[in-house]
Amino acid sequence: MSATENKPEPRSHPVVAGVSMRDLLASCAAAHAVSTPPRLPDPGTLRPRSEHREAA
């Protein structure tokens, strides 16, 4: 058996993974949303603690 007989034949088309681009992008967006910490509140919208209502 020669060395040329063991080489696999090159593929004429790429391998398809079976995942649509829409599903891939949606999973990336979901992973980004889950892994990103929540934003800090804008300091201009915060009220001092003295203005908060007391619990009943």
C-alpha positions in Angstrom: 0.0 0.0 0.0 1.5 3.3 -1.0 1.2 6.6 0.9 -1.1 8.1 -1.7 -3.8 5.5 -1.2 -4.4 6.5 2.5 -5.3 10.2 1.7 -8.9 11.0 2.1 -10.6 12.6 -0.9 -11.1 16.4 -0.7 -14.7 17.5 -0.1 -16.3 19.4 -2.9 -18.8 21.3 -0.5 -18.5 22.6 3.0 -20.0 20.7 5.9 -23.3 22.1 7.1 -23.7 22.2 10.9 -27.5 22.2 10.8 -28.0 25.4 12.7 -29.7 28.4 11.0 -28.1 31.8 11.1 -31.2 33.1 12.8 -30.8 30.6 15.7 -27.1 31.2 15.9 -27.6 35.0 16.2 -30.4 34.6 18.7 -28.3 32.3 20.9 -25.4 34.9 20.8 -27.8 37.7 21.7 -29.2 35.7 24.6 -25.8 34.8 25.9 -24.7 38.4 25.8 -27.9 39.5 27.6 -27.4 36.9 30.3 -23.7 37.5 30.8 -23.9 41.4 30.9 -24.4 42.8 34.4 -27.3 45.3 34.8 -26.6 49.0 34.2 -26.2 51.3 37.2 -29.0 53.7 37.6 -28.5 57.3 36.4 -27.5 59.4 39.3 -29.8 62.2 38.2 -32.9 60.0 38.6 -32.1 58.8 42.1 -33.9 60.5 45.0 -32.4 60.8 48.5 -33.5 58.2 51.0 -35.4 60.8 53.1 -37.9 61.2 50.2 -38.8 57.5 50.1 -42.2 56.6 51.6 -42.3 54.5 54.7 -43.7 51.0 54.5 -47.1 50.6 56.0 
